[in-house]
PDB file of C-alpha atoms and ligand atoms in Angstrom:
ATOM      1  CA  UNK A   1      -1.253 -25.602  -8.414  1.00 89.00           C
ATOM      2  CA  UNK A   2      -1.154 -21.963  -7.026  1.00 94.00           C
ATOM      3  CA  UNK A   3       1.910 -20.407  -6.069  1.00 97.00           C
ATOM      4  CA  UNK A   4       1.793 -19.450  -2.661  1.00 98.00           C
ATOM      5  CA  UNK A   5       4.581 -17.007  -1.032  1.00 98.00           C
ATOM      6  CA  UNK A   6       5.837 -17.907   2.299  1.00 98.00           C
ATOM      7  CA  UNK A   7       8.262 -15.518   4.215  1.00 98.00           C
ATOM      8  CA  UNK A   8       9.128 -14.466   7.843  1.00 98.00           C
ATOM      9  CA  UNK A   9      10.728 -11.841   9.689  1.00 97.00           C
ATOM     10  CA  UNK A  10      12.821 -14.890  12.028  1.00 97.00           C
ATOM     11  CA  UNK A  11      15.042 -15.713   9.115  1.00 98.00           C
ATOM     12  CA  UNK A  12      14.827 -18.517   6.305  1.00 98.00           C
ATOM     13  CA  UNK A  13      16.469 -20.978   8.834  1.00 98.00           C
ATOM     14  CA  UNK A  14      13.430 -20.238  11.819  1.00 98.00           C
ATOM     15  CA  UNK A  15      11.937 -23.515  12.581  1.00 98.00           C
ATOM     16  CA  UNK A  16       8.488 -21.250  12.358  1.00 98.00           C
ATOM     17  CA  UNK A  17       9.091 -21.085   8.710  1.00 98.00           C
ATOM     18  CA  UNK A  18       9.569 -24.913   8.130  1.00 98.00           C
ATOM     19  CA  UNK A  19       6.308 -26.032   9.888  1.00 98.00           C
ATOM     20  CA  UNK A  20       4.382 -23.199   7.789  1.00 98.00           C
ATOM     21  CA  UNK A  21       6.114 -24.615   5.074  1.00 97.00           C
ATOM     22  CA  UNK A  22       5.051 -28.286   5.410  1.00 97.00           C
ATOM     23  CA  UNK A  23       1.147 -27.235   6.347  1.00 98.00           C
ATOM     24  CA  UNK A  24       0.961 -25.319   3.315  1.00 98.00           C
ATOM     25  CA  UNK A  25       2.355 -27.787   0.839  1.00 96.00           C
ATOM     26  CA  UNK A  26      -1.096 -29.260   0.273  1.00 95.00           C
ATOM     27  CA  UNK A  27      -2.795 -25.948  -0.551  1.00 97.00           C
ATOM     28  CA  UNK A  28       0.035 -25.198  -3.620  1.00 97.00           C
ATOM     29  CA  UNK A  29       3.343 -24.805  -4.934  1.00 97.00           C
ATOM     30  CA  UNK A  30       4.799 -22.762  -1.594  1.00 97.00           C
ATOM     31  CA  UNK A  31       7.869 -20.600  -2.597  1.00 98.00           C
ATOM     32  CA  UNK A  32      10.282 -19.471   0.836  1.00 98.00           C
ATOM     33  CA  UNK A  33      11.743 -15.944  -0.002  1.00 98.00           C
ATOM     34  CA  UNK A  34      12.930 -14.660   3.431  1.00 98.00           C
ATOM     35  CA  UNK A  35      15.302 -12.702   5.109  1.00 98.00           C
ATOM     36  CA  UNK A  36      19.001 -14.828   5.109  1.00 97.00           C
ATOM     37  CA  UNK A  37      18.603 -13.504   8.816  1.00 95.00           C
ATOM     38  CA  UNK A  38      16.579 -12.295  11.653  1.00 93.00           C
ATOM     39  CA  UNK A  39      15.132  -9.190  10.992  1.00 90.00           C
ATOM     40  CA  UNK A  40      12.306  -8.967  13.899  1.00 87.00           C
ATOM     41  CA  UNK A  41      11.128  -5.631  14.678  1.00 85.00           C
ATOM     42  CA  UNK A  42      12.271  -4.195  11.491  1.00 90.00           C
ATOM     43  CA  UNK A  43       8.441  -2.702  10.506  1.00 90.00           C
ATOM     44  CA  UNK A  44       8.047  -2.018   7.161  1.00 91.00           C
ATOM     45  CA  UNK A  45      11.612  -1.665   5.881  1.00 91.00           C
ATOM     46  CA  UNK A  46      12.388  -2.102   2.495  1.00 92.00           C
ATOM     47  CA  UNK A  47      15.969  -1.520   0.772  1.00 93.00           C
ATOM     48  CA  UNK A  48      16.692   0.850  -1.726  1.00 92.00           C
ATOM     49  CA  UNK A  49      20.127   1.705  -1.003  1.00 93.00           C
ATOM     50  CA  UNK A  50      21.656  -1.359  -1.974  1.00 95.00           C
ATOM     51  CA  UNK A  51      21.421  -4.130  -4.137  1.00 96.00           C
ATOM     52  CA  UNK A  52      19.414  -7.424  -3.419  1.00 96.00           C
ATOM     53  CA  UNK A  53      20.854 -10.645  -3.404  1.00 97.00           C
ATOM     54  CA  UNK A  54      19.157 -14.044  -3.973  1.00 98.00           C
ATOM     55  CA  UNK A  55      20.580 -17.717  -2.826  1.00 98.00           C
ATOM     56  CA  UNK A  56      18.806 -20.326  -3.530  1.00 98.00           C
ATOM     57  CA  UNK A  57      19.017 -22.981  -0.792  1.00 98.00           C
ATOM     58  CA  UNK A  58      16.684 -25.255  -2.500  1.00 97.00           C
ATOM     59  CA  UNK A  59      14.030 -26.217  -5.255  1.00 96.00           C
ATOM     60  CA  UNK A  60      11.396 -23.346  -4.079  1.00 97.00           C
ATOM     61  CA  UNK A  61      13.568 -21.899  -0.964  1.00 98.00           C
ATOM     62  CA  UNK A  62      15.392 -18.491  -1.183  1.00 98.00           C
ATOM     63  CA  UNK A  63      17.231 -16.495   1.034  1.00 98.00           C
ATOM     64  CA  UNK A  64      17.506 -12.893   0.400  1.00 97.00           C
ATOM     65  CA  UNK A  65      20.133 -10.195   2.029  1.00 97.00           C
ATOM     66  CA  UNK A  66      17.259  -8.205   3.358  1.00 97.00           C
ATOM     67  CA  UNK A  67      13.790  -7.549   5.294  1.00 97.00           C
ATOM     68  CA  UNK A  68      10.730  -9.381   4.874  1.00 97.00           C
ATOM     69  CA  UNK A  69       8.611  -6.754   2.789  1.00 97.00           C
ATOM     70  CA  UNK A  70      11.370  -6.461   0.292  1.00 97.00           C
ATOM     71  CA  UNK A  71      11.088 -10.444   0.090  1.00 98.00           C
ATOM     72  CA  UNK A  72       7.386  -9.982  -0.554  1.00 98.00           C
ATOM     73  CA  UNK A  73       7.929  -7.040  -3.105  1.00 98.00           C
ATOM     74  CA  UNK A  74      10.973  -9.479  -4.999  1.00 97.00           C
ATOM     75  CA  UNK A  75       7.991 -12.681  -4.924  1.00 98.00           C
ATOM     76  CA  UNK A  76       5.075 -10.274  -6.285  1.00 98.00           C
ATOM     77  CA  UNK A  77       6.512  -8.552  -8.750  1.00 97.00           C
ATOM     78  CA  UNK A  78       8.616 -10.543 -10.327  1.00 94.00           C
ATOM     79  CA  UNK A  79      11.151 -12.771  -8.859  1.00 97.00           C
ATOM     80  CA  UNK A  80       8.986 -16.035  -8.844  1.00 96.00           C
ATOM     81  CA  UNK A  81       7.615 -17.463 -12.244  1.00 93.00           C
ATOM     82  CA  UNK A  82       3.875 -16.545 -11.409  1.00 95.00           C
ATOM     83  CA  UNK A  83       2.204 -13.921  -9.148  1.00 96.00           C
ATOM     84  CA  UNK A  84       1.386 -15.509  -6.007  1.00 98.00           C
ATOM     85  CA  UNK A  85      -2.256 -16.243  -4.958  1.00 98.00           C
ATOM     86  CA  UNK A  86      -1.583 -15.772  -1.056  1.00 98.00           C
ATOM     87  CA  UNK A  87       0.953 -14.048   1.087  1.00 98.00           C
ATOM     88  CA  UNK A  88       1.979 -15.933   4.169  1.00 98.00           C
ATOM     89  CA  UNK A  89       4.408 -14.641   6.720  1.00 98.00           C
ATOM     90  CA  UNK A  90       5.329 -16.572   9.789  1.00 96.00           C
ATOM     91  CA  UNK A  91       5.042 -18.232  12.468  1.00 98.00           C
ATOM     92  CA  UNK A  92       6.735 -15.778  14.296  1.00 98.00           C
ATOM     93  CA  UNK A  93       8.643 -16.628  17.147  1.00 97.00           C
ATOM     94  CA  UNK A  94       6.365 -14.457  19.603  1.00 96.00           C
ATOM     95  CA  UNK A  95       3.073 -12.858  19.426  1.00 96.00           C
ATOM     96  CA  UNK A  96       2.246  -9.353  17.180  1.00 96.00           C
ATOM     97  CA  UNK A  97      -0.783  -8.385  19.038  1.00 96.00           C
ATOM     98  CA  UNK A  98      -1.917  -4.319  19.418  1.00 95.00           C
ATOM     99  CA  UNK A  99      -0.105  -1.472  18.774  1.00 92.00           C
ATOM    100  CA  UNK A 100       3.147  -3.771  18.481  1.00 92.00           C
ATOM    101  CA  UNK A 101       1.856  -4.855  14.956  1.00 95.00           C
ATOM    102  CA  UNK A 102       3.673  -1.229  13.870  1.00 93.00           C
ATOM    103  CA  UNK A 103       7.255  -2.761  14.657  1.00 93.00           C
ATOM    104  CA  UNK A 104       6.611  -6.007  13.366  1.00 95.00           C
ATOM    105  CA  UNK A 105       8.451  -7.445  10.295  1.00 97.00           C
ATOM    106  CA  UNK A 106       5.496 -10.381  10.318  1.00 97.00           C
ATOM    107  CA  UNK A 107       2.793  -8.464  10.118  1.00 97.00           C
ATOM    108  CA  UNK A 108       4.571  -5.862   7.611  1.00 97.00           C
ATOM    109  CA  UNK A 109       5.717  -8.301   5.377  1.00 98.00           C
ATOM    110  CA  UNK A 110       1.554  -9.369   5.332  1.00 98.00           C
ATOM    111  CA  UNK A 111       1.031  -5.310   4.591  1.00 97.00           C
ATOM    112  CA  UNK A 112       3.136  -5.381   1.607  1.00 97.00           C
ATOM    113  CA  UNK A 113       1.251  -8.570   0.070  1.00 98.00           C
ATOM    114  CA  UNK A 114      -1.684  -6.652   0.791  1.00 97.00           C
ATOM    115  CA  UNK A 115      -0.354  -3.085  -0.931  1.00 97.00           C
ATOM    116  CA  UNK A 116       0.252  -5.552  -3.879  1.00 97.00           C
ATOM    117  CA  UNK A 117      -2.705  -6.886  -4.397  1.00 97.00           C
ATOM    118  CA  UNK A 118      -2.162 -10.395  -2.836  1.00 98.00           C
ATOM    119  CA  UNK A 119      -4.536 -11.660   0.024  1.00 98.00           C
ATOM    120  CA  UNK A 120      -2.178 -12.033   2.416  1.00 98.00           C
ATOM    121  CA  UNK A 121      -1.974 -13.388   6.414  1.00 98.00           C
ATOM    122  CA  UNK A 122       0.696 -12.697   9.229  1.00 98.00           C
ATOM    123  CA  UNK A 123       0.844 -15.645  11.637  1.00 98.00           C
ATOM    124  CA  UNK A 124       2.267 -15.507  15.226  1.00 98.00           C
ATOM    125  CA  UNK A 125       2.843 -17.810  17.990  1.00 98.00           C
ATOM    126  CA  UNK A 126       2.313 -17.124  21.435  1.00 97.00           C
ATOM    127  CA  UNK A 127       6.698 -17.724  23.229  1.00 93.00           C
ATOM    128  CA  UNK A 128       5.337 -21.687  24.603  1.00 92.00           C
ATOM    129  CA  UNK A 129       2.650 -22.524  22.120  1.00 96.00           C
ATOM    130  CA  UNK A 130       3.620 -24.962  19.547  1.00 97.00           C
ATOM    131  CA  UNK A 131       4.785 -24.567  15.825  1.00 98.00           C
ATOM    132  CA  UNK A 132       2.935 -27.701  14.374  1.00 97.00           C
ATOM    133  CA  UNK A 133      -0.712 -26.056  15.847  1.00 97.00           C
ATOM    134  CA  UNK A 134      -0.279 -22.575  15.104  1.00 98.00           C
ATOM    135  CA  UNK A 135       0.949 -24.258  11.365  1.00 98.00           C
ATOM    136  CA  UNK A 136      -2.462 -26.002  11.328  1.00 97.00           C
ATOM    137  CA  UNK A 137      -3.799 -22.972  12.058  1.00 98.00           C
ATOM    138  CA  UNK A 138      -2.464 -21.098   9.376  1.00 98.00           C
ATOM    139  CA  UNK A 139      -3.713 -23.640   7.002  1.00 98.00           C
ATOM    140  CA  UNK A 140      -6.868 -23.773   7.962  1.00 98.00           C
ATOM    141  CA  UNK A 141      -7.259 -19.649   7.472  1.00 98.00           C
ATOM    142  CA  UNK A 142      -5.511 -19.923   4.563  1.00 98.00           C
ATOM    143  CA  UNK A 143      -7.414 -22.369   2.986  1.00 98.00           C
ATOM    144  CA  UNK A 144     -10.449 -20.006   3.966  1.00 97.00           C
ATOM    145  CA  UNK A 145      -8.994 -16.842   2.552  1.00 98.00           C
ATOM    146  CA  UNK A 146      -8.216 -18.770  -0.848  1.00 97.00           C
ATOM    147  CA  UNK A 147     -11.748 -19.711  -0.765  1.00 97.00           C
ATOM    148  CA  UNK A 148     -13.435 -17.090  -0.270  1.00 97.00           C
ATOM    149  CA  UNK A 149     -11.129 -14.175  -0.183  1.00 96.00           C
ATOM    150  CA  UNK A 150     -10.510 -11.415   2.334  1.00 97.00           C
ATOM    151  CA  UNK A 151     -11.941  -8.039   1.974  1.00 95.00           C
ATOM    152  CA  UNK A 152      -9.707  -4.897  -0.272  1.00 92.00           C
ATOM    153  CA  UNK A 153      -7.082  -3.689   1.245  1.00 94.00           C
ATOM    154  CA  UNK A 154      -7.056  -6.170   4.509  1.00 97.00           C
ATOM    155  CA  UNK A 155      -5.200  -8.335   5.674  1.00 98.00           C
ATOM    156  CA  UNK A 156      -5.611 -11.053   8.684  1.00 98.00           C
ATOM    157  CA  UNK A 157      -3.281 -10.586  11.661  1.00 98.00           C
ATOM    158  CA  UNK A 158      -3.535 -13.940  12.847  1.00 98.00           C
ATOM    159  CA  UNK A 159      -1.864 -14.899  17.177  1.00 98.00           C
ATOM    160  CA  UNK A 160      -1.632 -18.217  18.578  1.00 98.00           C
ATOM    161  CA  UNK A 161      -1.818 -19.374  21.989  1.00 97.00           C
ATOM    162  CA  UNK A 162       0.091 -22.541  23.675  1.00 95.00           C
ATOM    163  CA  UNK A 163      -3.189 -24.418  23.557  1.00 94.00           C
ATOM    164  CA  UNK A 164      -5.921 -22.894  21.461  1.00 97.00           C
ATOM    165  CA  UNK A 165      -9.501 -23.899  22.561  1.00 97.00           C
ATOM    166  CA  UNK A 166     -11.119 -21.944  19.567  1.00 98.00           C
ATOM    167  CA  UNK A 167     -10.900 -18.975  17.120  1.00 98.00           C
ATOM    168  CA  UNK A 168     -11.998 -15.117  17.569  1.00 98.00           C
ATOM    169  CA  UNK A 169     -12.164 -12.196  15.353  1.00 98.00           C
ATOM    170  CA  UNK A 170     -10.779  -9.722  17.374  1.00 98.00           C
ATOM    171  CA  UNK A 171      -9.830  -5.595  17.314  1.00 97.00           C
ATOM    172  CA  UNK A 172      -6.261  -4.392  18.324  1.00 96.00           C
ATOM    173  CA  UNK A 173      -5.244  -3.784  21.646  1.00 95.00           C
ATOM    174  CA  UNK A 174      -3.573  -0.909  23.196  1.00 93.00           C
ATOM    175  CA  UNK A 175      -0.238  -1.421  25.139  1.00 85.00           C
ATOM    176  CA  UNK A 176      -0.325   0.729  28.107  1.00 83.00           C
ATOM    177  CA  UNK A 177       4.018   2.334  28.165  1.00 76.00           C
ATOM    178  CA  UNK A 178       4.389   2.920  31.493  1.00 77.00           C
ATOM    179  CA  UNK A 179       7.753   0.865  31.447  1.00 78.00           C
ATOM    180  CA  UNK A 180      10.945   3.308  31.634  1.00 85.00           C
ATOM    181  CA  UNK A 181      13.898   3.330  29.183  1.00 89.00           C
ATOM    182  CA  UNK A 182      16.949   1.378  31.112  1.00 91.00           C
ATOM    183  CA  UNK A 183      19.617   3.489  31.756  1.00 94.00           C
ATOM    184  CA  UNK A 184      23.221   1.438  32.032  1.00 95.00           C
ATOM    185  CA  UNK A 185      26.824   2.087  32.457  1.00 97.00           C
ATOM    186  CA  UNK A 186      29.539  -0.146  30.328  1.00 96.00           C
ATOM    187  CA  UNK A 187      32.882  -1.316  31.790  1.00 96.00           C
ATOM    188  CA  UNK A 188      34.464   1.500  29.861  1.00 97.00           C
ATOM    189  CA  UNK A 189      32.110   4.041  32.039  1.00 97.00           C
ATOM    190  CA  UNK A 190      30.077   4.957  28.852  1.00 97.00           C
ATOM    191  CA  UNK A 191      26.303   5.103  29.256  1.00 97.00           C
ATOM    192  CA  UNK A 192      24.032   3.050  27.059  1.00 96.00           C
ATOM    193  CA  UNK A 193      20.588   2.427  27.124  1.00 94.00           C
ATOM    194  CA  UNK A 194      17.504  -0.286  26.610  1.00 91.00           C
ATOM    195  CA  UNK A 195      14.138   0.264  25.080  1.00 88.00           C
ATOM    196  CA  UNK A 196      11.292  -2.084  25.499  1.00 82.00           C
ATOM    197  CA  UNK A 197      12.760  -4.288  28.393  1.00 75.00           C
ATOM    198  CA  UNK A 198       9.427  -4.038  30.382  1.00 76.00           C
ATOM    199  CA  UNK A 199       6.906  -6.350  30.369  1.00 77.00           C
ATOM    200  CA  UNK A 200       3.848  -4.925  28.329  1.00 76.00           C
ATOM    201  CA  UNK A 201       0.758  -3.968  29.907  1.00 83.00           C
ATOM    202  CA  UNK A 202      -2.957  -3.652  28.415  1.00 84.00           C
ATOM    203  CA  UNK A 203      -5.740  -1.510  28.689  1.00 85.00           C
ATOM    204  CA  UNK A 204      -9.175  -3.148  28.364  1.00 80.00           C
ATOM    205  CA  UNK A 205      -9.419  -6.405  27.190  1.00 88.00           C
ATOM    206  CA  UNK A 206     -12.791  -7.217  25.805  1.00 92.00           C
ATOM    207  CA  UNK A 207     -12.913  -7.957  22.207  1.00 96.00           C
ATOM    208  CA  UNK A 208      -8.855  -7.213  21.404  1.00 97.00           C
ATOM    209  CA  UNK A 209      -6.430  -9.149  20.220  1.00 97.00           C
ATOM    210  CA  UNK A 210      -4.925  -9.537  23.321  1.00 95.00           C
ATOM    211  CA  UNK A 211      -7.891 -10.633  25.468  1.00 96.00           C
ATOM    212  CA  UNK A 212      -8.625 -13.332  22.974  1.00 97.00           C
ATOM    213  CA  UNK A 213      -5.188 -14.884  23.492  1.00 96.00           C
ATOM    214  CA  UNK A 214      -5.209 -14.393  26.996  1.00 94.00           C
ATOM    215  CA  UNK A 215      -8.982 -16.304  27.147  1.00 96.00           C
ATOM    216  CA  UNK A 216      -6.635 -19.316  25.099  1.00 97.00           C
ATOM    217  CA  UNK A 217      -8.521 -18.365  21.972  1.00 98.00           C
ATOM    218  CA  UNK A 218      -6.358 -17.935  18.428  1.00 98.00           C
ATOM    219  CA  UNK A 219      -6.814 -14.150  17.696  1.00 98.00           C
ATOM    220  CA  UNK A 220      -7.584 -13.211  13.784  1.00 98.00           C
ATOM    221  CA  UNK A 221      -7.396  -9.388  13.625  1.00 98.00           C
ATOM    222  CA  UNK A 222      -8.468  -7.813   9.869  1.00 98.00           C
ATOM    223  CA  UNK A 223      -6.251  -5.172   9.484  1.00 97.00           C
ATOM    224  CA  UNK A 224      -6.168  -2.118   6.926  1.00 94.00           C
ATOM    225  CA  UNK A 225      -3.712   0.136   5.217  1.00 90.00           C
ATOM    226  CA  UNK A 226      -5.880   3.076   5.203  1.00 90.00           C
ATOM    227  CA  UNK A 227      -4.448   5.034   8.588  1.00 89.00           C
ATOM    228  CA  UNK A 228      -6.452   7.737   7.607  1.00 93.00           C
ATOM    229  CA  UNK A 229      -8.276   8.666  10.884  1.00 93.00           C
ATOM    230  CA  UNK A 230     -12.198   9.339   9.395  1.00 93.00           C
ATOM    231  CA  UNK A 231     -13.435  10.776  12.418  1.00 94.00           C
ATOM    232  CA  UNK A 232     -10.575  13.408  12.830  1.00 96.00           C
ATOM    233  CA  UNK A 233     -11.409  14.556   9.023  1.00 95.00           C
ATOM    234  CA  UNK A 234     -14.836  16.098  11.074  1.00 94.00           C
ATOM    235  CA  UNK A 235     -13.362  16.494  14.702  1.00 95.00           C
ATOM    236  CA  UNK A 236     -10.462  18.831  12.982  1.00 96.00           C
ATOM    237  CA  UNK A 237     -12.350  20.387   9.835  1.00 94.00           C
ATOM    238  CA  UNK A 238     -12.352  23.388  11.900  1.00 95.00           C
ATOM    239  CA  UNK A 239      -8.240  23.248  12.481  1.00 94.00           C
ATOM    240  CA  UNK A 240      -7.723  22.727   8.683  1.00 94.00           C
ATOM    241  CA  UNK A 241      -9.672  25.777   7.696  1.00 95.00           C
ATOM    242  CA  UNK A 242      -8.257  28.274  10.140  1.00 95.00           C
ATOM    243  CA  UNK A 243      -4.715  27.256   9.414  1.00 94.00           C
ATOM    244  CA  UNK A 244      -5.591  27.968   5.405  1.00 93.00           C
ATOM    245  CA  UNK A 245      -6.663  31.256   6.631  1.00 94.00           C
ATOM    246  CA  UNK A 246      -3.864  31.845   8.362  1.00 93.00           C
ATOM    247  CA  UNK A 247      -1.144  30.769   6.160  1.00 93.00           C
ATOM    248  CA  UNK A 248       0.634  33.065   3.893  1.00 87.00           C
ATOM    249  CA  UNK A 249       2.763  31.720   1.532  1.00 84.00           C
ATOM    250  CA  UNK A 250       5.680  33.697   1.111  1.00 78.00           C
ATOM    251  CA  UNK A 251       6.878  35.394  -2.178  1.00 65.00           C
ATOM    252  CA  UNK A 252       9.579  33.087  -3.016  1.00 65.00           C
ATOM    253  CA  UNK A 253       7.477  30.595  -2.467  1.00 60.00           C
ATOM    254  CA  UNK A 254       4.776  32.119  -4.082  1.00 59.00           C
ATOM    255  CA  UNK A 255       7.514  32.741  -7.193  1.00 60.00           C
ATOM    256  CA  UNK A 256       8.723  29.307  -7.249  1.00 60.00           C
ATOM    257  CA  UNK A 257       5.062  27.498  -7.446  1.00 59.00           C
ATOM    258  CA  UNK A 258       4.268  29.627  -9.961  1.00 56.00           C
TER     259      UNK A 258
HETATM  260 MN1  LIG N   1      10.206 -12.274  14.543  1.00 84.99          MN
END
């Protein structure tokens, strides 16, 4: 059987883990390295300034004192017996759609599968959809992707609605911030503040990640690590050269590079 790697950003005990868990058992030997807790938001994270600690809670289950990608690095490279085939991270408790993919600890444990070499799929569920679909889901992707594979360097951002009536391939949304940092006063008279209290909004719709789920369709976004923006390379060729014309490096500089 192929050794599959689960993990989450939720926490090893998330219920979202457990149902991906059980969906997956059919598809291969699914190992559970994930954070001993929540670490949502976290982004890409990984720890370097401290060791890593490993307890096993069970035959294949692991929790580990730190963020999801540094439970996928652990699983690829080394930890587990054999490399893993896939890369599954989920479900998340709450969707990952747009520009919010950058905070995530779901999707960014997927990216690190992906920097590894490992297909690999980040699965989210919309706040009232329901674990046992969006695990069905997962499966049924998954199966594809071990199938048929997913293009270099990509991975699938996959959201769930409450009641999905079919599946889209999507693009990312854009969140629109026009909410306003909240500005509060604690009994001791100190100020303190929240960030991302507001509901989000969205520009267009059409095609995104976000329309799809709002439509009731399960959103499968293929994402890449390359942020490189091609375009810009032309738009700012001009920018580049002028500043190299410009620049003068100075003699200690100069000294030291030499
Ligand atoms: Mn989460």
């Amino acid at each position: 059987m192929p050794l599959l790697l689960l993990t989450n950003d939720d926490g090893v005990h998330a219920p979202g883990l457990t149902a991906l868990e059980q969906a997956l058992a059919e598809l291969g030997d699914a190992y559970v390295l994930a954070p001993e807790r929540e670490q949502s938001a976290c982004g890409h994270a990984l720890t370097l300034h401290r060791p890593l600690r490993v307890d096993r809670l069970g035959e294949r289950r692991f929790a580990v004192n730190g963020t999801p990608s540094d439970c996928v690095n652990l699983g690829v490279l080394g930890f587990l017996a054999e490399r893993p085939v896939l890369v599954v991270a989920g479900v998340n408790h709450g969707t990952n759609l747009g520009d919010d993919v950058t905070y995530s600890g779901t999707v960014s444990a997927a990216m690190e599968g992906t920097l590894l070499g490992v297909p690999s799929i980040a699965v989210s569920l919309a706040p009232n959809g329901d674990l046992a679909v969006a695990a069905e889901v997962a499966r049924l992707i998954a199966l594809r992707v071990l199938v048929a594979g997913l293009p270099k360097k990509t991975l699938l951002n996959v959201n769930v609605p409450a009641a999905p009536r079919g599946i889209r391939l999507t693009r990312l949304g854009h969140r629109v911030y026009s909410e306003k940092i909240v500005e509060q006063t604690d009994p001791r008279g100190r100020t303190h503040y929240w960030i991302g209290a507001g509901a989000p909004e969205w520009e267009e719709l059409q095609g995104t990640d976000m329309g799809a789920l709002h439509e009731g369709y399960v959103s499968i976004t293929p994402l890449h690590l390359d942020l490189t923006n091609h375009r810009a390379l032309d738009a700012l060729a001009d920018f580049g050269r002028s500043l190299d014309a410009q620049y003068r490096p100075t003699a200690r500089k100069r000294a030291r590079s030499e």
